[in-house]
Short mmCIF file of C-alpha atoms in Angstrom, two decimals:
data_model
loop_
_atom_site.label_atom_id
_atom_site.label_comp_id
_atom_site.label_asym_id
_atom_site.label_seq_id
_atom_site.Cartn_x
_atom_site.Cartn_y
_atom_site.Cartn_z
CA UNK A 1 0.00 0.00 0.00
CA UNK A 2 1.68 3.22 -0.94
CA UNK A 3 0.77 4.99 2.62
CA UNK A 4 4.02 3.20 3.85
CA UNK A 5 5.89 4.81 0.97
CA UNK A 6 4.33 8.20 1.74
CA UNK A 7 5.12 7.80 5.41
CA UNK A 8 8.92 7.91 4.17
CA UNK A 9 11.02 10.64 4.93
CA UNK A 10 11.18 12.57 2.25
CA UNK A 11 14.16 15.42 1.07
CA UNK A 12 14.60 18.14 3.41
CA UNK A 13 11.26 17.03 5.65
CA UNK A 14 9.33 18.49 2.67
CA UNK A 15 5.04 17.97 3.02
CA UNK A 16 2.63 17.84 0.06
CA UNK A 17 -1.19 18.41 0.00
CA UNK A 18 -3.51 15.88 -1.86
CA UNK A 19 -6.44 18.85 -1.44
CA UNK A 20 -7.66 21.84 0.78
CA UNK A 21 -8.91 20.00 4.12
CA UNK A 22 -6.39 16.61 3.40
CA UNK A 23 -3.75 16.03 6.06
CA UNK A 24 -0.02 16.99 4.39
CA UNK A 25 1.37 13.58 2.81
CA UNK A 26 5.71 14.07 3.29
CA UNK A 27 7.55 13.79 -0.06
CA UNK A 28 9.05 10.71 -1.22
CA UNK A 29 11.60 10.55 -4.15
CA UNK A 30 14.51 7.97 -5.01
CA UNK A 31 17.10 8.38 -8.13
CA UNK A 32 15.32 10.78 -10.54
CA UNK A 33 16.62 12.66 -13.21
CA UNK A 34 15.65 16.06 -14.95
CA UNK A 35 14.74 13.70 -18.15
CA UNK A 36 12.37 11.93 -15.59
CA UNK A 37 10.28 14.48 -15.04
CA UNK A 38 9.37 15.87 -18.18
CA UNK A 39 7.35 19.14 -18.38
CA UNK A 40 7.54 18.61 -14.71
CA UNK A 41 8.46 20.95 -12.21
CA UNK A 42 10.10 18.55 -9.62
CA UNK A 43 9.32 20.68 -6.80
CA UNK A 44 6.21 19.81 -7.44
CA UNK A 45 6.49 15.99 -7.74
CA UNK A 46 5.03 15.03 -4.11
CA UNK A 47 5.32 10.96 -4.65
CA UNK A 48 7.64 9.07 -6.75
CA UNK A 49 7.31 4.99 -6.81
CA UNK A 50 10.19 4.11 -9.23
CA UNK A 51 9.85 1.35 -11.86
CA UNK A 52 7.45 -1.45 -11.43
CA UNK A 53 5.45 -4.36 -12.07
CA UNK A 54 3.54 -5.19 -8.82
CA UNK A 55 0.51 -3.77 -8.31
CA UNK A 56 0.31 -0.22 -6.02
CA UNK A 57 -2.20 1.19 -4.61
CA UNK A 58 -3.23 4.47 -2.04
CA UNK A 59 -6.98 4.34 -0.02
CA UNK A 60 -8.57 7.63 -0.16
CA UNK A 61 -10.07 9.33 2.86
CA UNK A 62 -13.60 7.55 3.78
CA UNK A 63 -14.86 11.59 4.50
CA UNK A 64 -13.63 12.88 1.24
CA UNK A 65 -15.02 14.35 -1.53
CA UNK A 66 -15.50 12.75 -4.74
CA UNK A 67 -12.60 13.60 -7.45
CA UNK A 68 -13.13 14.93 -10.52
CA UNK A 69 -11.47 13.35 -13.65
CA UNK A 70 -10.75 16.25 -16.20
CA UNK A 71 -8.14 15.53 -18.30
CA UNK A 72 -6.32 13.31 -19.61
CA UNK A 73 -3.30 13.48 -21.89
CA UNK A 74 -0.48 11.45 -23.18
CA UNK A 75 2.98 12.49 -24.33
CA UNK A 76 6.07 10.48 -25.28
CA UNK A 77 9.79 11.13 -23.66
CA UNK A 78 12.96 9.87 -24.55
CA UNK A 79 12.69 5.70 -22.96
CA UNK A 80 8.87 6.40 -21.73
CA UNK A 81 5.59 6.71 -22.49
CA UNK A 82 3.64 9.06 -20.25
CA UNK A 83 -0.11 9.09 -19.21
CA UNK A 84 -1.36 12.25 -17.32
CA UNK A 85 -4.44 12.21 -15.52
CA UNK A 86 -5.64 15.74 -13.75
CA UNK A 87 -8.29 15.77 -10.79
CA UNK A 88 -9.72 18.61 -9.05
CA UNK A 89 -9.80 19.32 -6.73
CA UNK A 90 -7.75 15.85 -5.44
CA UNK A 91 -5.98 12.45 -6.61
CA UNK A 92 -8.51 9.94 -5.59
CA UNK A 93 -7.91 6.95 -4.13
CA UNK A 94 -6.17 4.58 -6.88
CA UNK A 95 -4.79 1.10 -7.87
CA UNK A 96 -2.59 0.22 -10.80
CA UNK A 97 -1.94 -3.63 -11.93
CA UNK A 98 -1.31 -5.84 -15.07
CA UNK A 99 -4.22 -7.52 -15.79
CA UNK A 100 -5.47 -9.85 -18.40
CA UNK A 101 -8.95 -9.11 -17.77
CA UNK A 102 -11.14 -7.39 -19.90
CA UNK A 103 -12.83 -4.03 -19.22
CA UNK A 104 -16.08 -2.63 -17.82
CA UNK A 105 -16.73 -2.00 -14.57
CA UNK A 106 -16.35 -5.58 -13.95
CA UNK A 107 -13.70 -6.58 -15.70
CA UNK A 108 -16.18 -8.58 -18.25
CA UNK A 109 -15.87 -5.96 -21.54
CA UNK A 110 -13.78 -5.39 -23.82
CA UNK A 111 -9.99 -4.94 -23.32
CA UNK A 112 -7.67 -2.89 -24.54
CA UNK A 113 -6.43 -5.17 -27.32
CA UNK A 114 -2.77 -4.85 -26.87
CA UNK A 115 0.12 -7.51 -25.71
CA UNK A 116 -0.44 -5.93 -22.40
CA UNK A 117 -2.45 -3.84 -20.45
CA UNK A 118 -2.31 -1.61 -17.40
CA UNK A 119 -5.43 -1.25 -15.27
CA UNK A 120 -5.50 2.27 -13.67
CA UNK A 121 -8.58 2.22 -11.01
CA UNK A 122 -9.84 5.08 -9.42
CA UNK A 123 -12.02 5.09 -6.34
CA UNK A 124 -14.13 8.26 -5.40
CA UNK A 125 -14.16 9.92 -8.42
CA UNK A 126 -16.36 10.25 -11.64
CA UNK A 127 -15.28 11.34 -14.62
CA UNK A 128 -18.89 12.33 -15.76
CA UNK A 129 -21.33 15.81 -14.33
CA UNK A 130 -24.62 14.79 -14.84
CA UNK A 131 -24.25 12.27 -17.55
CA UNK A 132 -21.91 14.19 -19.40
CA UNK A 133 -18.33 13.25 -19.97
CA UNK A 134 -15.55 15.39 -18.29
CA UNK A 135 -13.14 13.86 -21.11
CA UNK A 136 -13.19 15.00 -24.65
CA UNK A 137 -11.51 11.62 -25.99
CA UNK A 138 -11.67 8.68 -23.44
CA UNK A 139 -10.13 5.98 -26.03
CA UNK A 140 -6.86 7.73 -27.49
CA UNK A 141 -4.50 5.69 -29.79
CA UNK A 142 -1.06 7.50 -29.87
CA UNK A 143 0.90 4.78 -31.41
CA UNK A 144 3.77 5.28 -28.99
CA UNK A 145 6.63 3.04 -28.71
CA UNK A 146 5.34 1.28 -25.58
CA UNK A 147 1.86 3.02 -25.08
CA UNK A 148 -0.46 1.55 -27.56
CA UNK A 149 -3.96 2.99 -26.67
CA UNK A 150 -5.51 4.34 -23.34
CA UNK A 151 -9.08 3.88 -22.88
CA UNK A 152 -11.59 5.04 -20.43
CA UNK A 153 -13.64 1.24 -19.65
CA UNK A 154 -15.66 2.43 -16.56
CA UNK A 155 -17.33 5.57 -14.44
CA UNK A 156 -20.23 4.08 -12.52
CA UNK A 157 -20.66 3.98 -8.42
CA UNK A 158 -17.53 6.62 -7.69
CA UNK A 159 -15.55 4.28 -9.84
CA UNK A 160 -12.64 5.50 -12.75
CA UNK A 161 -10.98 2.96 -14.84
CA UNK A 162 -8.84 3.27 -17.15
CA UNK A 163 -7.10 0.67 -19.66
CA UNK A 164 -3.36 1.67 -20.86
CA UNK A 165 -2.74 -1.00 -23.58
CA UNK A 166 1.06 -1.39 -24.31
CA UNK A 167 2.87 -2.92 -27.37
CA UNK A 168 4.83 -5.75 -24.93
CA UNK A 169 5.33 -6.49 -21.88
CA UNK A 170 5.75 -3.33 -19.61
CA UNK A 171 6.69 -2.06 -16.29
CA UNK A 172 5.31 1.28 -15.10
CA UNK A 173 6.16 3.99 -13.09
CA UNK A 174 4.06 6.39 -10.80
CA UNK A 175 4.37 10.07 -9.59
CA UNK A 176 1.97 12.40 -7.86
CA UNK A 177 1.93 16.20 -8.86
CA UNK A 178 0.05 17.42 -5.74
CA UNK A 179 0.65 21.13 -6.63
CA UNK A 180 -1.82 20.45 -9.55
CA UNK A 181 -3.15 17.29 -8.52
CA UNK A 182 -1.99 15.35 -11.11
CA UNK A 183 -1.53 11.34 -11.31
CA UNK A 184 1.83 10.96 -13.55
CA UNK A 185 2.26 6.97 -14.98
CA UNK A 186 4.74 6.10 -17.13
CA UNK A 187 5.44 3.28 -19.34
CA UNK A 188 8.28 1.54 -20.40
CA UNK A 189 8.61 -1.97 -22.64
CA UNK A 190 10.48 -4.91 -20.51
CA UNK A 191 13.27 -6.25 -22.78
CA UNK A 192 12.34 -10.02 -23.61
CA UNK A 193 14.80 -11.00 -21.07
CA UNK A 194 12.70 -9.11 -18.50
CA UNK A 195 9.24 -9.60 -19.52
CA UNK A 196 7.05 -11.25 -16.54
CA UNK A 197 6.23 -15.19 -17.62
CA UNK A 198 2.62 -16.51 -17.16
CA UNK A 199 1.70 -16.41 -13.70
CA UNK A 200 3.82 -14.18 -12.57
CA UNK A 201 2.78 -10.21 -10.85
CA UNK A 202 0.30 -10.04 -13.68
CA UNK A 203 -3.20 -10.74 -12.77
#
């Protein structure tokens, strides 16, 4: 659970906010570089879970409010793939994992029809106002070199998924922006050597 890595001393004793009335969460960063971040500012990067394959995950408040979903955009850097996904006015409670499961709300739909696919799950949010979509494209195909197509599969019940399909086996990489409450993943694809065999951290 990534409370334990938030509970980590972070550089300098720094704190971050995840939203107005949410307790300060202390920064946490291990071996980044400027080409890392991006169009980031890193003073601004409040969370940093370094490259990955396991599943990670952060509860939300049981008092807070619901997230809004507003954006979501993609860009490519240098080695990664990067998928950003902007709340207001907080990052909602979230999981990420490999699955092989299909989409929906359930899991039962349609995939993302890619090698492999990133579930990114988001609990009290919506990414809808009263029936109408906060997103103006929720299935993007950028045709990256490891991001494939991202793909808005559920917003029912406080409940956000999204579907990053990648051209191979990936590992991923997670960052919080709190400044502009932002959710940062990146993507990367495993060299064969790497790659996670059947029954491995994949679900």
């Amino acid at each position: 659970m990534l409370p334990v890595l938030a509970a980590c001393g972070g550089e300098q004793g720094e704190t971050g906010s995840n939203g107005a009335d949410e307790p300060p969460r202390e920064l946490y960063r291990q071996g980044m570089a400027e080409i890392d971040y991006g169009d980031l500012d890193p003073d601004d990067v409040g969370l940093h879970v370094t490259w990955a394959t396991n599943p990670i995950s952060y509860d939300p408040r049981p008092d807070s409010e619901t997230a809004r979903l507003t954006d979501v955009t993609i860009n490519s850097y240098g080695g990664f793939d990067r998928v950003t996904f902007n709340f207001e006015p907080r990052i909602p409670g979230y999981r990420l994992h490999f699955t092989q499961a299909g989409g929906g709300c359930d899991g039962t739909g349609a995939g993302a029809g890619t090698p492999a696919q990133l579930a990114v799950e988001f609990t009290r949010a919506t990414a809808s106002d009263e029936g109408s979509s906060l997103i103006n494209e929720r299935d993007l195909t950028p045709g990256h070199p490891a991001l494939s197509r991202a793909v808005q599969t559920c917003d029912e019940g406080d409940r956000v998924t999204w579907l990053l399909g990648t051209s191979g086996e990936a590992e991923y990489r997670l960052m919080e922006a709190l400044a502009y409450t932002l959710l940062v993943v990146d993507l990367r694809v495993l060299p064969a050597s790497d790659a996670v065999p059947p029954g491995g951290e994949f679900d």
